[in-house]
XYZ file of C-alpha atoms in Angstrom:
354
model
C 41.295 -88.121 -184.692
C 39.842 -90.549 -182.137
C 42.445 -92.103 -179.847
C 41.355 -95.279 -178.053
C 43.182 -97.139 -175.328
C 44.196 -100.747 -176.070
C 41.811 -103.308 -174.635
C 42.957 -105.183 -171.534
C 41.471 -108.173 -169.746
C 39.065 -106.885 -167.069
C 40.029 -107.366 -163.415
C 43.480 -108.780 -164.187
C 46.694 -107.093 -163.045
C 49.778 -107.325 -165.272
C 52.982 -108.276 -163.466
C 55.457 -108.050 -166.336
C 55.680 -108.450 -170.085
C 57.193 -111.727 -171.245
C 57.563 -111.047 -174.962
C 55.812 -109.769 -178.060
C 55.631 -112.048 -181.088
C 53.715 -112.716 -184.258
C 50.687 -113.914 -182.302
C 50.414 -110.959 -179.950
C 51.737 -109.522 -176.737
C 52.295 -111.996 -173.884
C 52.224 -110.875 -170.240
C 52.337 -112.481 -166.825
C 49.170 -111.417 -165.027
C 47.405 -112.018 -161.746
C 43.637 -112.680 -161.698
C 41.105 -111.500 -159.168
C 39.131 -114.204 -157.350
C 35.992 -113.422 -159.352
C 37.760 -112.410 -162.572
C 36.707 -115.485 -164.555
C 32.968 -115.029 -164.408
C 33.006 -111.271 -164.739
C 35.485 -111.253 -167.596
C 33.474 -113.843 -169.458
C 30.286 -111.870 -169.035
C 31.899 -108.757 -170.399
C 33.451 -110.589 -173.323
C 30.319 -112.323 -174.512
C 32.103 -115.400 -175.858
C 30.048 -118.432 -174.787
C 31.567 -120.513 -177.615
C 34.700 -121.261 -175.556
C 33.746 -122.867 -172.220
C 35.684 -122.216 -169.063
C 37.996 -125.043 -168.053
C 39.706 -125.597 -164.709
C 42.510 -123.112 -164.276
C 44.073 -120.646 -161.875
C 40.950 -118.478 -161.750
C 38.793 -121.303 -160.337
C 41.052 -122.448 -157.525
C 43.469 -120.469 -155.383
C 44.675 -117.330 -157.097
C 47.802 -117.942 -159.167
C 49.598 -115.988 -161.870
C 48.730 -116.892 -165.437
C 50.032 -116.156 -168.909
C 47.773 -113.878 -170.931
C 48.320 -113.573 -174.672
C 46.552 -110.646 -176.337
C 45.726 -112.138 -179.738
C 45.676 -109.467 -182.490
C 42.371 -108.743 -184.161
C 43.910 -108.948 -187.646
C 43.839 -112.783 -188.009
C 40.490 -113.059 -186.235
C 38.780 -110.791 -188.772
C 38.794 -113.770 -191.169
C 35.786 -115.730 -189.920
C 36.901 -119.250 -191.002
C 40.266 -118.678 -189.308
C 38.516 -117.396 -186.190
C 36.281 -120.471 -186.131
C 39.283 -122.805 -186.476
C 41.099 -120.970 -183.687
C 38.143 -121.184 -181.306
C 37.700 -124.869 -182.120
C 41.344 -125.580 -181.242
C 41.038 -123.720 -177.940
C 37.884 -125.669 -177.140
C 39.623 -128.996 -177.810
C 42.590 -128.074 -175.606
C 40.507 -126.671 -172.740
C 40.701 -129.841 -170.614
C 44.290 -130.856 -171.375
C 46.252 -131.072 -168.113
C 49.669 -132.763 -168.332
C 53.006 -131.500 -166.969
C 54.585 -131.422 -170.435
C 52.054 -128.993 -171.962
C 50.878 -125.527 -170.920
C 47.576 -125.594 -172.760
C 45.205 -122.602 -172.825
C 42.100 -123.060 -170.741
C 40.078 -119.993 -171.755
C 39.728 -117.351 -174.450
C 38.051 -114.039 -173.649
C 36.942 -112.177 -176.737
C 37.396 -108.417 -176.812
C 34.073 -106.600 -177.182
C 33.492 -105.131 -180.662
C 37.003 -106.049 -181.785
C 36.050 -105.776 -185.460
C 35.060 -102.147 -185.010
C 38.225 -101.527 -183.003
C 40.293 -103.040 -185.827
C 38.782 -100.574 -188.306
C 40.048 -97.751 -186.107
C 43.424 -99.269 -185.259
C 45.282 -102.074 -187.055
C 46.974 -103.124 -183.792
C 43.723 -103.694 -181.892
C 43.427 -106.840 -179.770
C 40.896 -109.487 -180.695
C 40.890 -111.182 -177.304
C 42.949 -112.702 -174.507
C 44.116 -116.321 -174.483
C 44.756 -117.501 -170.910
C 47.017 -120.416 -169.968
C 48.837 -121.656 -166.890
C 52.056 -119.899 -165.937
C 55.070 -122.239 -165.909
C 58.367 -121.447 -164.236
C 61.298 -121.995 -166.566
C 63.697 -120.633 -169.156
C 63.210 -121.040 -172.888
C 65.204 -123.668 -174.731
C 66.284 -120.971 -177.198
C 68.034 -119.034 -174.435
C 69.541 -122.231 -173.065
C 71.021 -123.148 -176.451
C 72.278 -119.620 -177.049
C 74.117 -119.801 -173.741
C 75.543 -123.345 -173.962
C 75.520 -124.164 -177.684
C 74.314 -127.785 -177.454
C 73.074 -130.376 -174.988
C 74.383 -133.777 -174.066
C 72.809 -136.895 -175.541
C 70.837 -137.828 -172.390
C 69.599 -134.250 -171.885
C 68.481 -133.962 -175.516
C 66.754 -137.351 -175.350
C 64.787 -136.446 -172.217
C 63.744 -133.117 -173.727
C 62.701 -134.749 -177.015
C 60.624 -137.352 -175.200
C 58.748 -134.730 -173.151
C 58.084 -132.674 -176.298
C 56.668 -135.773 -178.002
C 54.398 -136.380 -175.006
C 52.957 -132.883 -175.293
C 52.471 -133.230 -179.060
C 50.876 -136.669 -178.743
C 48.386 -135.345 -176.166
C 47.449 -132.420 -178.421
C 47.155 -134.659 -181.474
C 44.808 -137.003 -179.617
C 42.445 -134.046 -179.179
C 42.437 -133.322 -182.903
C 44.666 -130.257 -182.945
C 48.265 -129.474 -183.860
C 50.848 -127.098 -182.442
C 51.832 -125.447 -185.712
C 54.701 -123.322 -184.375
C 56.987 -125.602 -182.364
C 60.454 -124.094 -181.921
C 63.013 -123.666 -179.104
C 61.330 -120.450 -177.984
C 58.133 -122.409 -177.225
C 59.838 -124.982 -174.952
C 60.455 -124.147 -171.277
C 63.022 -125.933 -169.098
C 62.569 -125.740 -165.334
C 65.137 -125.661 -162.569
C 64.479 -129.352 -161.839
C 64.905 -130.361 -165.485
C 61.193 -130.377 -166.306
C 60.161 -129.648 -169.904
C 56.943 -127.854 -170.877
C 55.683 -126.994 -174.361
C 53.906 -123.632 -174.672
C 52.130 -121.900 -177.557
C 49.371 -124.467 -178.027
C 46.109 -123.333 -179.582
C 47.635 -120.995 -182.180
C 47.863 -123.402 -185.121
C 45.194 -121.526 -187.104
C 46.955 -118.163 -186.675
C 50.560 -118.920 -187.623
C 52.608 -120.715 -190.280
C 55.573 -121.615 -188.077
C 59.258 -120.740 -188.194
C 60.847 -121.223 -191.656
C 63.947 -122.999 -190.306
C 61.709 -125.741 -188.858
C 59.062 -125.911 -191.572
C 58.244 -129.335 -192.965
C 58.682 -130.000 -196.710
C 54.945 -130.392 -197.321
C 54.275 -126.952 -195.818
C 56.588 -125.317 -198.365
C 54.751 -127.010 -201.224
C 51.156 -126.980 -199.932
C 48.793 -124.598 -198.167
C 50.964 -124.173 -195.080
C 48.272 -125.446 -192.708
C 49.512 -127.071 -189.497
C 49.414 -130.884 -189.388
C 50.454 -133.627 -187.000
C 53.228 -134.754 -189.347
C 54.600 -131.218 -189.559
C 54.757 -131.063 -185.754
C 56.879 -134.218 -185.703
C 59.235 -132.736 -188.318
C 59.606 -129.546 -186.247
C 60.285 -131.603 -183.102
C 63.014 -133.527 -184.943
C 64.560 -130.211 -186.041
C 64.557 -129.087 -182.389
C 66.283 -132.331 -181.399
C 68.884 -131.816 -184.137
C 69.690 -128.346 -182.838
C 69.915 -129.642 -179.264
C 72.491 -132.227 -180.323
C 74.542 -130.113 -182.739
C 73.922 -126.502 -181.646
C 72.572 -125.480 -185.067
C 69.447 -126.104 -187.175
C 69.512 -128.866 -189.825
C 69.958 -126.335 -192.640
C 71.628 -123.125 -191.397
C 71.065 -120.966 -194.488
C 69.643 -117.411 -194.244
C 68.072 -117.154 -197.724
C 64.418 -118.191 -197.760
C 64.508 -119.792 -201.230
C 67.636 -121.813 -200.364
C 66.045 -122.851 -197.093
C 62.985 -124.136 -198.944
C 65.160 -126.105 -201.361
C 67.151 -127.712 -198.547
C 64.084 -128.747 -196.564
C 62.340 -130.232 -199.595
C 65.232 -132.025 -201.330
C 68.520 -132.116 -199.361
C 69.269 -135.031 -197.012
C 69.955 -134.186 -193.374
C 73.548 -134.813 -192.236
C 73.456 -137.251 -189.324
C 77.196 -137.486 -188.706
C 78.013 -137.201 -185.014
C 74.488 -137.983 -183.809
C 74.440 -140.585 -180.968
C 73.419 -143.998 -182.260
C 70.280 -144.446 -180.069
C 68.890 -141.178 -181.463
C 70.079 -141.394 -185.078
C 67.278 -143.626 -186.355
C 64.636 -141.646 -184.463
C 65.960 -138.401 -185.907
C 66.062 -139.790 -189.442
C 62.463 -141.003 -189.124
C 61.253 -137.645 -187.848
C 63.001 -135.766 -190.668
C 61.551 -137.879 -193.471
C 60.693 -135.724 -196.485
C 57.463 -137.540 -197.308
C 54.792 -136.934 -194.627
C 53.027 -140.266 -195.256
C 55.725 -142.622 -193.880
C 56.772 -140.109 -191.233
C 55.741 -141.581 -187.854
C 53.298 -139.804 -185.602
C 54.319 -138.434 -182.223
C 52.789 -141.341 -180.301
C 54.545 -143.940 -182.482
C 57.865 -142.130 -182.238
C 57.445 -141.892 -178.478
C 56.802 -145.637 -178.201
C 59.849 -146.405 -180.343
C 61.937 -144.094 -178.197
C 60.933 -145.960 -175.046
C 62.165 -149.208 -176.558
C 65.458 -147.911 -177.941
C 66.578 -145.323 -175.380
C 69.032 -146.267 -172.676
C 67.614 -146.892 -169.210
C 70.031 -144.587 -167.393
C 69.325 -141.554 -169.621
C 66.279 -140.402 -167.655
C 68.044 -139.496 -164.425
C 71.225 -138.280 -166.110
C 69.439 -136.152 -168.689
C 67.008 -134.609 -166.205
C 69.842 -133.630 -163.869
C 71.828 -132.126 -166.756
C 68.868 -130.045 -167.919
C 68.232 -128.778 -164.390
C 71.864 -127.805 -163.871
C 71.861 -125.719 -167.067
C 68.483 -124.082 -166.488
C 68.561 -123.362 -162.745
C 70.807 -120.246 -162.914
C 68.580 -118.704 -165.620
C 65.107 -119.428 -164.222
C 63.236 -116.427 -162.886
C 60.798 -117.496 -160.144
C 57.131 -116.720 -160.467
C 55.604 -114.290 -157.947
C 53.902 -116.017 -155.015
C 51.630 -113.124 -154.069
C 49.601 -110.707 -156.206
C 51.057 -107.244 -156.778
C 50.001 -104.607 -154.315
C 47.627 -101.946 -155.527
C 48.100 -98.387 -154.243
C 45.603 -97.520 -151.476
C 42.717 -95.242 -152.370
C 43.001 -91.687 -151.030
C 41.164 -91.180 -147.754
C 38.262 -88.742 -147.752
C 38.708 -85.639 -145.576
C 37.262 -85.727 -142.052
C 35.145 -82.665 -142.685
C 34.168 -81.008 -145.927
C 36.406 -78.210 -147.039
C 34.408 -75.107 -147.809
C 35.596 -72.788 -150.546
C 37.154 -69.547 -149.348
C 34.977 -66.460 -149.484
C 35.932 -63.950 -152.147
C 37.598 -60.798 -150.801
C 35.502 -57.643 -150.644
C 36.336 -55.088 -153.320
C 38.103 -52.007 -151.956
C 37.291 -48.480 -153.078
C 39.696 -47.004 -155.549
C 41.877 -44.190 -154.250
C 41.231 -40.727 -155.639
C 43.803 -38.378 -157.109
C 46.600 -37.244 -154.744
C 45.235 -33.663 -154.528
C 41.926 -34.843 -152.978
C 43.377 -37.193 -150.339
C 42.966 -36.110 -146.687
C 46.238 -35.886 -144.841
C 45.904 -36.244 -141.035
């Protein structure tokens, strides 16, 4: 049996593993100064151009996602994935951690035939300091109205920017939203719409009944579900059975009792069953600017920062040290000469006694 080592991004040093999900293993890694050009040459993937990122300026840690080879074996899905990464390559806004490069693993199709867990490539994005919204909600249960409004607005900004480039998120959920120590909000996981179907508890009604492909309207529905959980501490339909969950999302009205009045109409619009009248992220963001209270920005940002600061793990400021290479000896060490063979002693009767 042939045992092969898993492929790793050349000339990058892993700092720690962040998590392992449906779209591959995610690590925090540190690039070498010349890692971008050399890694691209070894990958042989000219279809995805290199965008400005940590590897072009001063060295900074980055997030590397090792995308499994299994979904990339399907050529139309691979083409859609590469197209999404290409569209997001130049996106630079504080609310979105968009990937800026994809390095394809050499001969990943052959590697997949040998091992089903082979990596198809590495998706590189900026590293953002923060704690996931999922962990924040597990710790505190729910957020205040101003904090939830500020978070929802920043999520809509990230979605609107991605939608303007012709791509969708496809898997928006609390685990893909980072909250910083200063109350900043960043959406991660962009560029994976062609490789995932999203979390069932946030899946839009049309995805249950159609092909399951990611759309802009489905992103808005998922964002409204995230807002609902931020305000109430639970998803809109907290049922564990998959068939019951599908029935609730497609037919049952969402209970809006207890939702603050400035956010109730926005939440109802985002959770509309029919995707046609459901507003887009940009339209919902503009409506939110008109209806939200003026003092919610400062209050909500401070509340988010106070909750997230004790849980945020800072990013490393310097690359990890590599062990020094062993020094060569001052002079060559010659092998020891073999000992001369000694004559065997004769029988005791023939020995000479002095």
